[in-house]
mmCIF file of C-alpha atoms in Angstrom:
data_model
loop_
_atom_site.group_PDB
_atom_site.id
_atom_site.type_symbol
_atom_site.label_atom_id
_atom_site.label_comp_id
_atom_site.label_asym_id
_atom_site.label_seq_id
_atom_site.Cartn_x
_atom_site.Cartn_y
_atom_site.Cartn_z
ATOM 1 C CA MET J 333 -20.582 18.043 26.235
ATOM 2 C CA LYS J 334 -17.211 19.471 25.449
ATOM 3 C CA GLN J 335 -14.892 17.701 23.043
ATOM 4 C CA GLN J 336 -11.478 18.743 21.943
ATOM 5 C CA ILE J 337 -9.036 17.559 19.305
ATOM 6 C CA LYS J 338 -5.839 19.456 19.788
ATOM 7 C CA GLY J 339 -2.292 18.482 18.983
ATOM 8 C CA LYS J 340 -1.840 14.966 20.279
ATOM 9 C CA LYS J 341 -4.602 14.976 22.940
ATOM 10 C CA LEU J 342 -8.065 13.522 22.458
ATOM 11 C CA LEU J 343 -10.692 14.347 25.091
ATOM 12 C CA SER J 344 -14.168 12.853 25.306
ATOM 13 C CA ALA J 345 -16.516 12.902 28.322
ATOM 14 C CA GLY J 346 -14.770 10.875 30.976
ATOM 15 C CA LEU J 347 -12.270 9.364 28.562
ATOM 16 C CA VAL J 348 -8.810 10.770 28.104
ATOM 17 C CA LEU J 349 -6.935 9.369 25.115
ATOM 18 C CA GLY J 350 -3.326 10.384 25.511
ATOM 19 C CA VAL J 351 -1.742 9.846 22.136
ATOM 20 C CA LEU J 352 1.958 9.548 22.748
ATOM 21 C CA CYS J 353 4.992 8.279 20.909
ATOM 22 C CA GLY J 354 6.334 4.882 21.849
ATOM 23 C CA ALA J 355 4.502 2.349 23.959
ATOM 24 C CA ASN J 356 2.139 4.626 25.889
ATOM 25 C CA LEU J 357 -0.926 5.099 23.769
ATOM 26 C CA ILE J 358 -4.050 5.336 25.904
ATOM 27 C CA THR J 359 -4.750 6.409 29.438
ATOM 28 C CA THR J 360 -8.351 6.204 30.537
ATOM 29 C CA GLU J 361 -10.335 7.478 33.508
ATOM 30 C CA HIS J 362 -12.524 4.361 33.596
ATOM 31 C CA LYS J 363 -11.483 0.747 33.886
ATOM 32 C CA ALA J 364 -10.706 -0.961 30.615
ATOM 33 C CA SER J 365 -9.721 -4.509 29.855
ATOM 34 C CA ALA J 366 -6.066 -5.395 29.660
ATOM 35 C CA ALA J 367 -4.494 -5.016 26.264
ATOM 36 C CA THR J 368 -3.939 -8.042 24.076
ATOM 37 C CA VAL J 369 -0.473 -7.966 22.577
ATOM 38 C CA PHE J 370 0.631 -9.771 19.398
ATOM 39 C CA THR J 371 4.072 -9.894 17.833
ATOM 40 C CA LEU J 372 3.663 -10.466 14.086
ATOM 41 C CA THR J 373 4.228 -7.419 11.877
ATOM 42 C CA SER J 374 3.264 -6.662 8.288
ATOM 43 C CA THR J 375 4.767 -7.281 4.874
ATOM 44 C CA PRO J 376 3.670 -5.640 1.611
ATOM 45 C CA ALA J 377 2.374 -7.877 -1.189
ATOM 46 C CA SER J 378 5.019 -7.545 -3.924
ATOM 47 C CA ILE J 379 5.877 -9.694 -6.931
ATOM 48 C CA ASN J 380 8.996 -9.650 -9.087
ATOM 49 C CA LEU J 381 7.681 -8.756 -12.541
ATOM 50 C CA SER J 382 10.247 -11.091 -14.083
ATOM 51 C CA GLU J 383 8.302 -13.990 -12.528
ATOM 52 C CA LEU J 384 5.182 -13.134 -14.529
ATOM 53 C CA THR J 385 4.750 -14.278 -18.124
ATOM 54 C CA PRO J 386 4.541 -11.421 -20.643
ATOM 55 C CA SER J 387 1.571 -11.290 -22.992
ATOM 56 C CA LEU J 388 3.719 -9.510 -25.605
ATOM 57 C CA ILE J 389 7.435 -9.433 -26.423
ATOM 58 C CA LYS J 390 8.508 -7.349 -29.392
ATOM 59 C CA GLY J 391 12.053 -6.244 -30.152
ATOM 60 C CA SER J 392 14.161 -4.869 -32.988
ATOM 61 C CA ILE J 393 17.121 -7.160 -32.299
ATOM 62 C CA GLU J 394 15.187 -10.364 -32.954
ATOM 63 C CA ASP J 395 13.547 -8.721 -35.960
ATOM 64 C CA LEU J 396 16.913 -7.690 -37.415
ATOM 65 C CA VAL J 397 18.780 -10.904 -36.593
ATOM 66 C CA PRO J 398 16.301 -13.820 -36.618
ATOM 67 C CA GLY J 399 17.552 -16.850 -34.683
ATOM 68 C CA SER J 400 20.263 -14.880 -32.876
ATOM 69 C CA SER J 401 21.370 -15.787 -29.340
ATOM 70 C CA TYR J 402 20.229 -12.391 -28.037
ATOM 71 C CA HIS J 403 16.699 -11.939 -26.790
ATOM 72 C CA THR J 404 14.398 -9.016 -26.111
ATOM 73 C CA PHE J 405 13.287 -10.578 -22.820
ATOM 74 C CA ASN J 406 15.953 -11.960 -20.493
ATOM 75 C CA LYS J 407 14.686 -13.011 -17.083
ATOM 76 C CA ASN J 408 16.940 -11.891 -14.201
ATOM 77 C CA LYS J 409 19.911 -11.299 -16.493
ATOM 78 C CA SER J 410 21.165 -8.694 -18.929
ATOM 79 C CA PHE J 411 20.850 -8.643 -22.702
ATOM 80 C CA TYR J 412 24.250 -10.379 -22.767
ATOM 81 C CA SER J 413 22.971 -12.994 -20.246
ATOM 82 C CA THR J 414 25.257 -11.631 -17.520
ATOM 83 C CA PRO J 415 24.095 -10.528 -14.042
ATOM 84 C CA LEU J 416 22.102 -7.297 -14.195
ATOM 85 C CA SER J 417 24.348 -4.359 -13.290
ATOM 86 C CA ILE J 418 23.895 -0.580 -13.512
ATOM 87 C CA ASN J 419 26.741 1.797 -12.573
ATOM 88 C CA GLY J 420 28.431 -0.889 -10.479
ATOM 89 C CA VAL J 421 25.284 -1.958 -8.622
ATOM 90 C CA LYS J 422 24.226 -5.559 -9.226
ATOM 91 C CA TYR J 423 20.601 -6.707 -9.103
ATOM 92 C CA GLU J 424 19.370 -10.257 -8.574
ATOM 93 C CA THR J 425 16.049 -9.794 -10.331
ATOM 94 C CA GLY J 426 14.713 -7.847 -13.268
ATOM 95 C CA ILE J 427 14.501 -7.867 -17.047
ATOM 96 C CA GLY J 428 17.354 -7.385 -19.492
ATOM 97 C CA THR J 429 16.361 -6.098 -22.925
ATOM 98 C CA HIS J 430 17.492 -3.811 -25.769
ATOM 99 C CA SER J 431 16.102 -0.891 -27.717
ATOM 100 C CA ARG J 432 13.771 -0.898 -29.402
ATOM 101 C CA SER J 433 11.576 -3.174 -27.390
ATOM 102 C CA GLU J 434 8.127 -3.566 -25.956
ATOM 103 C CA ILE J 435 7.178 -6.029 -23.224
ATOM 104 C CA GLY J 436 3.509 -6.276 -22.288
ATOM 105 C CA TYR J 437 1.681 -7.772 -19.298
ATOM 106 C CA ASP J 438 -1.970 -8.466 -18.566
ATOM 107 C CA LEU J 439 -2.408 -7.320 -14.949
ATOM 108 C CA ASN J 440 -6.212 -7.459 -14.715
ATOM 109 C CA GLY J 441 -6.278 -4.493 -12.335
ATOM 110 C CA GLN J 442 -4.698 -6.498 -9.505
ATOM 111 C CA TYR J 443 -1.853 -4.138 -8.593
ATOM 112 C CA THR J 444 -1.509 -0.617 -7.235
ATOM 113 C CA SER J 445 2.069 0.403 -8.022
ATOM 114 C CA LEU J 446 5.204 -0.507 -9.977
ATOM 115 C CA THR J 447 8.778 0.104 -8.853
ATOM 116 C CA ALA J 448 12.067 -0.426 -10.686
ATOM 117 C CA ASN J 449 15.637 0.769 -11.176
ATOM 118 C CA VAL J 450 16.333 1.419 -14.847
ATOM 119 C CA GLY J 451 19.519 2.078 -16.778
ATOM 120 C CA VAL J 452 22.069 0.805 -19.299
ATOM 121 C CA ASP J 453 23.895 -2.380 -18.341
ATOM 122 C CA ASP J 454 27.549 -2.249 -17.289
ATOM 123 C CA GLN J 455 28.514 -4.624 -20.116
ATOM 124 C CA VAL J 456 28.408 -1.486 -22.274
ATOM 125 C CA ALA J 457 31.453 0.817 -22.120
ATOM 126 C CA LYS J 458 30.929 3.901 -19.971
ATOM 127 C CA GLY J 459 29.216 6.732 -21.825
ATOM 128 C CA HIS J 460 27.939 4.484 -24.601
ATOM 129 C CA GLY J 461 24.425 3.327 -25.309
ATOM 130 C CA SER J 462 21.595 5.853 -25.226
ATOM 131 C CA VAL J 463 18.070 4.843 -24.254
ATOM 132 C CA GLN J 464 14.823 6.082 -22.811
ATOM 133 C CA PHE J 465 12.476 3.973 -20.679
ATOM 134 C CA VAL J 466 8.711 4.405 -21.045
ATOM 135 C CA VAL J 467 5.880 2.853 -19.022
ATOM 136 C CA LYS J 468 2.345 2.714 -20.401
ATOM 137 C CA ALA J 469 -0.805 1.748 -18.502
ATOM 138 C CA ASP J 470 -3.831 0.848 -20.626
ATOM 139 C CA GLY J 471 -2.265 2.696 -23.554
ATOM 140 C CA LYS J 472 -1.467 5.877 -21.621
ATOM 141 C CA VAL J 473 2.118 6.984 -20.950
ATOM 142 C CA ILE J 474 2.581 7.228 -17.171
ATOM 143 C CA TYR J 475 6.385 7.428 -17.028
ATOM 144 C CA GLU J 476 9.254 8.591 -19.260
ATOM 145 C CA SER J 477 12.841 8.430 -18.051
ATOM 146 C CA PRO J 478 15.560 10.903 -18.917
ATOM 147 C CA VAL J 479 18.100 9.665 -21.472
ATOM 148 C CA LYS J 480 20.281 6.993 -19.849
ATOM 149 C CA LYS J 481 23.799 5.906 -20.866
ATOM 150 C CA SER J 482 26.203 3.334 -19.468
ATOM 151 C CA GLY J 483 27.784 4.627 -16.264
ATOM 152 C CA ASP J 484 24.770 6.726 -15.312
ATOM 153 C CA PRO J 485 23.224 5.880 -11.927
ATOM 154 C CA ALA J 486 20.020 3.864 -12.106
ATOM 155 C CA GLU J 487 16.831 5.887 -12.332
ATOM 156 C CA GLN J 488 14.397 4.924 -9.579
ATOM 157 C CA ILE J 489 10.800 4.508 -10.708
ATOM 158 C CA LYS J 490 7.599 4.416 -8.695
ATOM 159 C CA VAL J 491 4.333 4.763 -10.617
ATOM 160 C CA ASN J 492 0.669 4.270 -9.801
ATOM 161 C CA ILE J 493 -0.877 1.382 -11.751
ATOM 162 C CA SER J 494 -4.138 1.040 -9.801
ATOM 163 C CA GLU J 495 -6.827 -0.690 -11.893
ATOM 164 C CA THR J 496 -4.416 -1.080 -14.830
ATOM 165 C CA LYS J 497 -5.298 -4.011 -17.050
ATOM 166 C CA LYS J 498 -2.502 -3.782 -19.631
ATOM 167 C CA LEU J 499 1.048 -2.745 -18.720
ATOM 168 C CA GLU J 500 3.685 -1.980 -21.359
ATOM 169 C CA LEU J 501 7.430 -1.572 -20.752
ATOM 170 C CA ILE J 502 9.029 0.208 -23.690
ATOM 171 C CA VAL J 503 12.677 1.007 -24.404
ATOM 172 C CA LEU J 504 13.470 3.559 -27.128
ATOM 173 C CA ASP J 505 16.814 4.520 -28.612
ATOM 174 C CA ALA J 506 17.586 8.134 -27.762
ATOM 175 C CA ASP J 507 20.111 9.020 -30.487
ATOM 176 C CA GLY J 508 18.844 7.302 -33.636
ATOM 177 C CA SER J 509 21.068 4.255 -33.149
ATOM 178 C CA ILE J 510 20.344 1.036 -31.278
ATOM 179 C CA VAL J 511 24.040 0.075 -30.928
ATOM 180 C CA ASN J 512 24.951 -0.767 -27.294
ATOM 181 C CA ASP J 513 21.424 0.002 -26.083
ATOM 182 C CA HIS J 514 21.467 -2.766 -23.453
ATOM 183 C CA ALA J 515 18.595 -1.730 -21.191
ATOM 184 C CA ASN J 516 17.833 -3.086 -17.714
ATOM 185 C CA TRP J 517 14.509 -2.977 -15.885
ATOM 186 C CA ALA J 518 16.291 -3.953 -12.665
ATOM 187 C CA ASN J 519 14.540 -5.035 -9.457
ATOM 188 C CA ILE J 520 11.191 -4.384 -11.137
ATOM 189 C CA LYS J 521 8.209 -5.244 -8.956
ATOM 190 C CA VAL J 522 4.446 -4.843 -8.933
ATOM 191 C CA HIS J 523 2.755 -4.224 -5.604
ATOM 192 C CA SER J 524 -0.798 -4.819 -4.452
ATOM 193 C CA ALA J 525 -2.814 -3.317 -1.621
ATOM 194 C CA VAL J 526 -2.963 -5.265 1.640
ATOM 195 C CA ASN J 527 -6.206 -5.776 3.554
ATOM 196 C CA LEU J 528 -5.442 -4.433 7.009
ATOM 197 C CA SER J 529 -7.581 -7.173 8.538
ATOM 198 C CA GLU J 530 -5.082 -9.750 7.243
ATOM 199 C CA LEU J 531 -2.286 -8.283 9.346
ATOM 200 C CA THR J 532 -1.783 -9.056 13.015
ATOM 201 C CA PRO J 533 -1.919 -6.070 15.378
ATOM 202 C CA ILE J 534 0.815 -5.602 17.961
ATOM 203 C CA LEU J 535 -1.726 -4.109 20.385
ATOM 204 C CA VAL J 536 -5.494 -4.460 20.849
ATOM 205 C CA LYS J 537 -7.091 -2.541 23.707
ATOM 206 C CA GLY J 538 -10.788 -1.934 24.330
ATOM 207 C CA SER J 539 -13.329 -1.063 27.006
ATOM 208 C CA THR J 540 -15.883 -3.711 25.958
ATOM 209 C CA GLU J 541 -13.725 -6.831 25.703
ATOM 210 C CA SER J 542 -15.522 -9.930 27.051
ATOM 211 C CA SER J 543 -15.837 -13.645 26.369
ATOM 212 C CA SER J 544 -18.530 -12.921 23.747
ATOM 213 C CA TYR J 545 -17.553 -9.546 22.284
ATOM 214 C CA HIS J 546 -14.132 -8.589 21.011
ATOM 215 C CA THR J 547 -12.355 -5.328 20.297
ATOM 216 C CA PHE J 548 -10.824 -6.766 17.116
ATOM 217 C CA ASN J 549 -13.142 -8.673 14.780
ATOM 218 C CA LYS J 550 -11.595 -9.690 11.471
ATOM 219 C CA ASN J 551 -13.900 -9.106 8.477
ATOM 220 C CA LYS J 552 -17.015 -8.925 10.650
ATOM 221 C CA SER J 553 -18.794 -6.477 12.902
ATOM 222 C CA PHE J 554 -18.648 -6.193 16.682
ATOM 223 C CA TYR J 555 -21.685 -8.518 16.729
ATOM 224 C CA SER J 556 -19.874 -10.952 14.379
ATOM 225 C CA THR J 557 -22.252 -10.155 11.499
ATOM 226 C CA PRO J 558 -21.139 -9.046 8.002
ATOM 227 C CA LEU J 559 -19.738 -5.510 8.029
ATOM 228 C CA SER J 560 -22.424 -3.072 6.868
ATOM 229 C CA ILE J 561 -22.658 0.736 6.890
ATOM 230 C CA ASN J 562 -25.828 2.500 5.715
ATOM 231 C CA GLY J 563 -26.905 -0.538 3.726
ATOM 232 C CA VAL J 564 -23.544 -1.109 2.036
ATOM 233 C CA LYS J 565 -21.897 -4.424 2.880
ATOM 234 C CA TYR J 566 -18.128 -4.899 2.957
ATOM 235 C CA GLU J 567 -16.272 -8.199 2.658
ATOM 236 C CA THR J 568 -13.174 -7.057 4.512
ATOM 237 C CA GLY J 569 -12.367 -4.760 7.390
ATOM 238 C CA ILE J 570 -12.320 -4.565 11.171
ATOM 239 C CA GLY J 571 -15.318 -4.461 13.492
ATOM 240 C CA THR J 572 -14.708 -2.880 16.882
ATOM 241 C CA HIS J 573 -16.344 -0.700 19.569
ATOM 242 C CA SER J 574 -15.569 2.472 21.447
ATOM 243 C CA GLN J 575 -13.325 2.967 23.316
ATOM 244 C CA SER J 576 -10.682 1.036 21.422
ATOM 245 C CA THR J 577 -7.161 1.148 20.083
ATOM 246 C CA ILE J 578 -5.714 -1.216 17.484
ATOM 247 C CA ARG J 579 -2.026 -0.787 16.728
ATOM 248 C CA TYR J 580 0.138 -2.039 13.858
ATOM 249 C CA ASP J 581 3.873 -2.062 13.247
ATOM 250 C CA LEU J 582 4.275 -1.029 9.591
ATOM 251 C CA ASN J 583 8.063 -0.643 9.427
ATOM 252 C CA GLY J 584 7.734 2.295 7.036
ATOM 253 C CA GLN J 585 6.679 -0.021 4.193
ATOM 254 C CA TYR J 586 3.449 1.663 3.066
ATOM 255 C CA THR J 587 2.455 4.975 1.497
ATOM 256 C CA SER J 588 -1.237 5.337 2.275
ATOM 257 C CA LEU J 589 -4.189 3.917 4.176
ATOM 258 C CA THR J 590 -7.712 3.844 2.778
ATOM 259 C CA ALA J 591 -10.930 2.838 4.533
ATOM 260 C CA ASN J 592 -14.666 3.415 4.820
ATOM 261 C CA VAL J 593 -15.626 4.139 8.423
ATOM 262 C CA GLY J 594 -18.969 4.293 10.187
ATOM 263 C CA VAL J 595 -21.369 2.705 12.666
ATOM 264 C CA ASP J 596 -22.558 -0.803 11.809
ATOM 265 C CA ASP J 597 -26.132 -1.379 10.630
ATOM 266 C CA GLN J 598 -26.783 -3.763 13.533
ATOM 267 C CA VAL J 599 -27.337 -0.559 15.523
ATOM 268 C CA ALA J 600 -30.738 1.141 15.131
ATOM 269 C CA ARG J 601 -30.669 4.160 12.828
ATOM 270 C CA GLY J 602 -29.588 7.342 14.574
ATOM 271 C CA HIS J 603 -28.070 5.499 17.536
ATOM 272 C CA GLY J 604 -24.427 5.045 18.433
ATOM 273 C CA SER J 605 -22.108 8.035 18.316
ATOM 274 C CA VAL J 606 -18.400 7.656 17.566
ATOM 275 C CA LYS J 607 -15.345 9.351 16.170
ATOM 276 C CA PHE J 608 -12.568 7.578 14.277
ATOM 277 C CA VAL J 609 -8.985 8.745 14.795
ATOM 278 C CA ILE J 610 -5.802 7.633 13.025
ATOM 279 C CA VAL J 611 -2.423 8.187 14.646
ATOM 280 C CA ALA J 612 0.891 7.572 12.851
ATOM 281 C CA ASP J 613 4.140 7.603 14.813
ATOM 282 C CA GLY J 614 2.369 9.409 17.647
ATOM 283 C CA GLU J 615 0.817 12.149 15.503
ATOM 284 C CA VAL J 616 -2.900 12.505 14.779
ATOM 285 C CA ILE J 617 -3.292 12.428 10.978
ATOM 286 C CA TYR J 618 -7.049 11.925 10.687
ATOM 287 C CA THR J 619 -10.167 12.645 12.753
ATOM 288 C CA SER J 620 -13.613 11.794 11.410
ATOM 289 C CA PRO J 621 -16.791 13.752 11.999
ATOM 290 C CA VAL J 622 -19.230 12.228 14.495
ATOM 291 C CA LYS J 623 -20.768 9.104 12.941
ATOM 292 C CA LYS J 624 -24.079 7.454 13.877
ATOM 293 C CA SER J 625 -25.914 4.437 12.529
ATOM 294 C CA GLY J 626 -27.545 5.272 9.209
ATOM 295 C CA ASP J 627 -24.907 7.827 8.264
ATOM 296 C CA PRO J 628 -23.077 7.118 4.989
ATOM 297 C CA ALA J 629 -19.578 5.710 5.400
ATOM 298 C CA GLU J 630 -16.824 8.286 5.634
ATOM 299 C CA GLN J 631 -14.150 7.652 3.004
ATOM 300 C CA VAL J 632 -10.641 7.888 4.415
ATOM 301 C CA LYS J 633 -7.343 8.228 2.575
ATOM 302 C CA VAL J 634 -4.275 9.307 4.533
ATOM 303 C CA ASN J 635 -0.567 9.491 3.778
ATOM 304 C CA ILE J 636 1.486 7.100 5.922
ATOM 305 C CA SER J 637 4.729 7.179 3.926
ATOM 306 C CA GLY J 638 7.658 6.158 6.105
ATOM 307 C CA LYS J 639 5.474 5.652 9.183
ATOM 308 C CA HIS J 640 6.341 2.844 11.559
ATOM 309 C CA THR J 641 3.481 2.730 14.054
ATOM 310 C CA LEU J 642 -0.180 3.000 13.068
ATOM 311 C CA ASP J 643 -2.972 3.347 15.633
ATOM 312 C CA LEU J 644 -6.674 3.035 14.801
ATOM 313 C CA ILE J 645 -8.674 4.630 17.608
ATOM 314 C CA VAL J 646 -12.432 4.789 18.160
ATOM 315 C CA PHE J 647 -13.914 6.838 20.976
ATOM 316 C CA ASP J 648 -17.440 7.743 21.979
ATOM 317 C CA ALA J 649 -18.678 11.149 20.870
ATOM 318 C CA ASP J 650 -21.472 11.668 23.405
ATOM 319 C CA GLY J 651 -20.126 10.362 26.712
ATOM 320 C CA ASN J 652 -21.840 6.984 26.297
ATOM 321 C CA ILE J 653 -20.390 3.864 24.685
ATOM 322 C CA VAL J 654 -23.757 2.104 24.231
ATOM 323 C CA ASN J 655 -24.310 0.998 20.596
ATOM 324 C CA ASP J 656 -20.913 2.344 19.501
ATOM 325 C CA HIS J 657 -20.331 -0.507 17.029
ATOM 326 C CA ALA J 658 -17.588 0.922 14.829
ATOM 327 C CA ASN J 659 -16.431 -0.431 11.464
ATOM 328 C CA TRP J 660 -13.087 0.190 9.752
ATOM 329 C CA ALA J 661 -14.539 -1.257 6.543
ATOM 330 C CA ASN J 662 -12.451 -2.139 3.475
ATOM 331 C CA ALA J 663 -9.334 -0.860 5.271
ATOM 332 C CA LYS J 664 -6.286 -1.267 3.027
ATOM 333 C CA LEU J 665 -2.604 -0.391 3.053
ATOM 334 C CA LEU J 666 -1.038 0.711 -0.218
ATOM 335 C CA PRO J 667 2.687 0.153 -0.794
#
């Protein structure tokens, strides 16, 4: 049997998957059930770091002037207790502090990335103050800013903190003096991965849809059993069947998709024969090898930065859809 993956066309024995931009995703030579359309889209899981309670606050100002009205940790306001502002841009959330300072958090490995805008607060005269921002994860430096002074644009930060247990935000003086070193960690957020199964697709289309079997099974297999590939069980994911398409509207909010894909263990070893395809904004970005029951899961990680439409496609690899119970196991979106 001839198969071809070329450009944006997917061909497989009697099935033509026309991967197109916009609303037209699949055309098929055999009859398939009508698509089920949903409307809810996705939102990344993000938390303002200022809402979390630090496990450590250490600063030179409070050490030098005990009992002063200035604090190393100011929630959603500057060191002077004014609205956070960097180079004329105001921020509703963040942390106002001063060099030299260290603010620590116990994250327990729950987050994947940290974002922030850092700089010297506008309460300081332009050109004054001189600081450097440092981020540590489990004792290792993962970010160092250039030297920042008042009037400089905010420095945008995005760092990977996957599996980090202890996070440290450090501000250093950059010229040997702490005078006017009013430092803002503005709009600082921690982000966690999102289980794709928790989001609502905008399109579900499959050739095997019936009253008993469904193209989209949340956190269970096509047979409604726990997801399992080659003896490994997964708590989250999507169970489906060839030929199928599951579409999400991501609004450009995520950077990558990870998953473990394969044929579910409910199928006898060596049976079933599928390929997994991922399409982002109409372009094929991933095609798996042929997978059968008993094969180890294929680990997937693809870049979806800025992508708006995500399509998860499963098609038969041998011209027969029998036993093609396909799992998108542990599928996650990373912000």
